[in-house]
Every structure is written in structure tokens, then in C-alpha cells.
Amino acid sequence: MSEYSPHQDWDPRDEAVLDDQRAAYDTMRRRCPVAFSDYMQWSLFRHADVWRVLEDHATFSNAVSRHLSVPNAMNPPEHARFRRLIEPYFAPGPMRDFEPLCRDIADKLVDALPAEGEIEAMADLGQPFALQVQCTFMGWPDELHAPLQDWVTRQQTATLAGDREALIGLAQEFDSVIRGLLEERRLAGAQAPDDVTTRLMRERVDGRTLSDEETISIIRNWTAGELGTISACVGILLRYLAEHTDLQMRLRREPELLPAAIDEILRMDAPLMSNRRIATCPVTLGGRRIEAGERLTVLWGSANRDEAVFGDPDAFRLDRDPDLNLLYGAGIHVCPGAPLARMELRLFLQALLDRTQVLAAVADKPAVRAHFPAGGYSRVWTQVQR
């Protein structure tokens, strides 16, 4: 049990909270939906409060990072200029072009599984799938797979420990790798590979070429989001399907249901737990007075389970209004990479279900939940029969 101050509404670092974030957030949503803590300042648990914050970017600013974060920590009109630059990379045409490469990665990973036996879904599927897709999408060499995976592991460890010094060093390490890739392409000139990284470094905003710092920031945001969130999604999806064999079999028969099923499973069990905002002026939210400059934590993992919107949060339904699902956010800051993420997860599950007969939970090895700020699981043991 961590130290708890009397003026706090809750302690996000309490062991019980960390061990089962979903259950803790469900309780807080009913008990104290806008809650203060020294660790997060204001945490928002209800769908309506989260929606208000997402829509009112004048009152609730995204400019929360100490470092350049393009476009995540930008507000209008600067945000819109960079979004216009980024969104074409995830348009229908580029997604169609990338789909065969993404499918090939999914197929090969599943083909490498044992004909029958036990796997650990995060290490055997989630992490390598996210890593290989990101490197292929960006045009990076296979030699980056191992160092990037090592970087992700150290990043997660430092984040969980709240080790700010280590996180600064890791950010500098990542930036150095990307600078090297940019310099290689710059030296190659017209002979540089025609990939996403090359095209991105030649983009223009306000009539000028992006600076290396801006390019690196975009790539860092894409990479951190891909490697952490997609691998978490894989673990969540496998655990759910392994425990719901009726749905598993139905999706094998009706693969056209996969997109809606994936979004619904990830609504119930969030791969990304939170984002931050900062109040630009005094405001009342959920009956609580929030002062200018105070931080807010938007808890996707709670808002998407709000009974006022979804009824029983654990009831799996394929007929829900997709506009209410905050899996990829909402408003002007909705995730631009959502089309890529949805395609990846659909192709991954299609490959897995097509190439297996049974996915089952391992009775004596329950899944191990990830701790905040991560969502999903750190370990998901699954029995596979091909």
C-alpha cells in the first residue's frame, strides 16, 4: 500500500488499483467520478466528462508536454496544420498499398506457432507483430527489430518506475537512432528509398520543410503508439477469445464481423488507459472546481465502460453505436493512425483464426494485468491447436 494523503479522493498507485485497473475505475466512476490525487491531479472517469474535455480544446489544452510533441501536444491553429500533413499517410490508398505487407507479417508469425502447445501471447505474437509492422510501414531495416524491442522494454520499465532521468535518456537514444536514419536518406539524395520516413522528412508546413526535431517527434509518437498499444491489443484480444470459444468460432465462420468485434472487445478492456490535458482557465467539471494550470487525466479505460452510455460494461454487443466508442479518442485529436491500427488488428485476427482450430486459456496460468500507465496485460498464456 502506498502512502495516501487525507485530501486525496483516491490513490492511483495503490496496489489494488494497479492490480486491476478496470475494477478500480468502475468503482471510482460510481463513487467519485471527478477525483483528485497528488499523482494525477484530476482524473475523469465518466464518458460525459471525458467527451466534454475532448470537444472543448480551448478550455482543456493538449499542450501538456515539456518537450516538442507533434501534433499531440498542439492546439489550434498549429495542430490543424500538422494534422493536414499527417492524415494522408493513413488514407485509404496508402492503407490498401500496405495491406499485403501487413497480411504477410501476420501470416508468417502465426505460421511459426507450434502445431499444438502453449504460447505467451505478448512475447510470441503481440510484441513481434507490432514491431515488424512498424518497421515495415516506416521503411526501416530488420536490423532495428532487436534494438527497438530492447528500447521498448526499457521504456516500459522506466515509465512504471517513474524514472524521469531514465526516460529522458531513452528519448535521446531513440532520437539519435532516427537522426541516423534521416541522415542516411539525406546523404542518399535522389537515391533515398521512397518510403514513409523519406516522404515525411520532405514534408512542408507553412511553406518550409519540417525540421529534424519535428520529423523525429512525429516518428516518436507513431512508434511509441504502435509498439505499446498494438501489442497490448493483441494480448487483450487473445485473452478474450480464448475465454469465449463461442465468439471465437463465430468469427471463424463470419470474418466480416471482425472489425466490430475487435472494437467492442477493446472498448471493454482498454489498450491505452489515459491521456493528459491542462485547464486554461477555472472550470467546474462534475461539480468539482478545477483551477487554471491544473492537470487532468482522461481515463479511456473508465469512460468506455460507463454504464450510463453502455449499460453493462462487460456485455459484448456488435450493434453498439461506434461513435460512442472512445477507443481512438474523439474530436480534433482523434487518433490519425486509427485506419492503420484497425487494419493491422483485423489482418492479425483473421490470420490467427484461419490457421488455428482452438485458442484456449491456460487454467493454471492466469493472465497478468499490466500496470498503469500501460493497459491490457503483461502476460497472456494461451493454448493453441492448429
mmCIF file with all atom_site columns, C-alpha atoms in Angstrom, residues 246-261 318 350 353-354:
data_model
loop_
_atom_site.group_PDB
_atom_site.id
_atom_site.type_symbol
_atom_site.label_atom_id
_atom_site.label_alt_id
_atom_site.label_comp_id
_atom_site.label_asym_id
_atom_site.label_entity_id
_atom_site.label_seq_id
_atom_site.pdbx_PDB_ins_code
_atom_site.Cartn_x
_atom_site.Cartn_y
_atom_site.Cartn_z
_atom_site.occupancy
_atom_site.B_iso_or_equiv
_atom_site.pdbx_formal_charge
_atom_site.auth_seq_id
_atom_site.auth_comp_id
_atom_site.auth_asym_id
_atom_site.auth_atom_id
_atom_site.pdbx_PDB_model_num
ATOM 1  C CA . ASP A 1 246 ? -18.479 -19.393 -28.918 1.00 0.00 ? 246 ASP A CA 1
ATOM 2  C CA . LEU A 1 247 ? -17.431 -15.975 -30.224 1.00 0.00 ? 247 LEU A CA 1
ATOM 3  C CA . GLN A 1 248 ? -14.145 -17.424 -31.433 1.00 0.00 ? 248 GLN A CA 1
ATOM 4  C CA . MET A 1 249 ? -15.977 -19.983 -33.553 1.00 0.00 ? 249 MET A CA 1
ATOM 5  C CA . ARG A 1 250 ? -18.479 -17.434 -34.823 1.00 0.00 ? 250 ARG A CA 1
ATOM 6  C CA . LEU A 1 251 ? -15.715 -15.136 -36.048 1.00 0.00 ? 251 LEU A CA 1
ATOM 7  C CA . ARG A 1 252 ? -14.120 -18.044 -37.899 1.00 0.00 ? 252 ARG A CA 1
ATOM 8  C CA . ARG A 1 253 ? -17.427 -18.550 -39.715 1.00 0.00 ? 253 ARG A CA 1
ATOM 9  C CA . GLU A 1 254 ? -18.192 -14.846 -40.158 1.00 0.00 ? 254 GLU A CA 1
ATOM 10 C CA . PRO A 1 255 ? -14.923 -12.911 -40.542 1.00 0.00 ? 255 PRO A CA 1
ATOM 11 C CA . GLU A 1 256 ? -16.860 -9.871  -41.750 1.00 0.00 ? 256 GLU A CA 1
ATOM 12 C CA . LEU A 1 257 ? -17.765 -9.317  -38.068 1.00 0.00 ? 257 LEU A CA 1
ATOM 13 C CA . LEU A 1 258 ? -14.118 -8.887  -37.067 1.00 0.00 ? 258 LEU A CA 1
ATOM 14 C CA . PRO A 1 259 ? -13.937 -5.039  -37.222 1.00 0.00 ? 259 PRO A CA 1
ATOM 15 C CA . ALA A 1 260 ? -16.931 -4.514  -34.937 1.00 0.00 ? 260 ALA A CA 1
ATOM 16 C CA . ALA A 1 261 ? -15.897 -7.381  -32.628 1.00 0.00 ? 261 ALA A CA 1
ATOM 17 C CA . LEU A 1 318 ? -21.967 -5.936  -32.047 1.00 0.00 ? 318 LEU A CA 1
ATOM 18 C CA . GLN A 1 350 ? -8.009  -13.204 -39.469 1.00 0.00 ? 350 GLN A CA 1
ATOM 19 C CA . LEU A 1 353 ? -8.423  -17.689 -36.644 1.00 0.00 ? 353 LEU A CA 1
ATOM 20 C CA . ASP A 1 354 ? -7.864  -19.049 -40.166 1.00 0.00 ? 354 ASP A CA 1
#
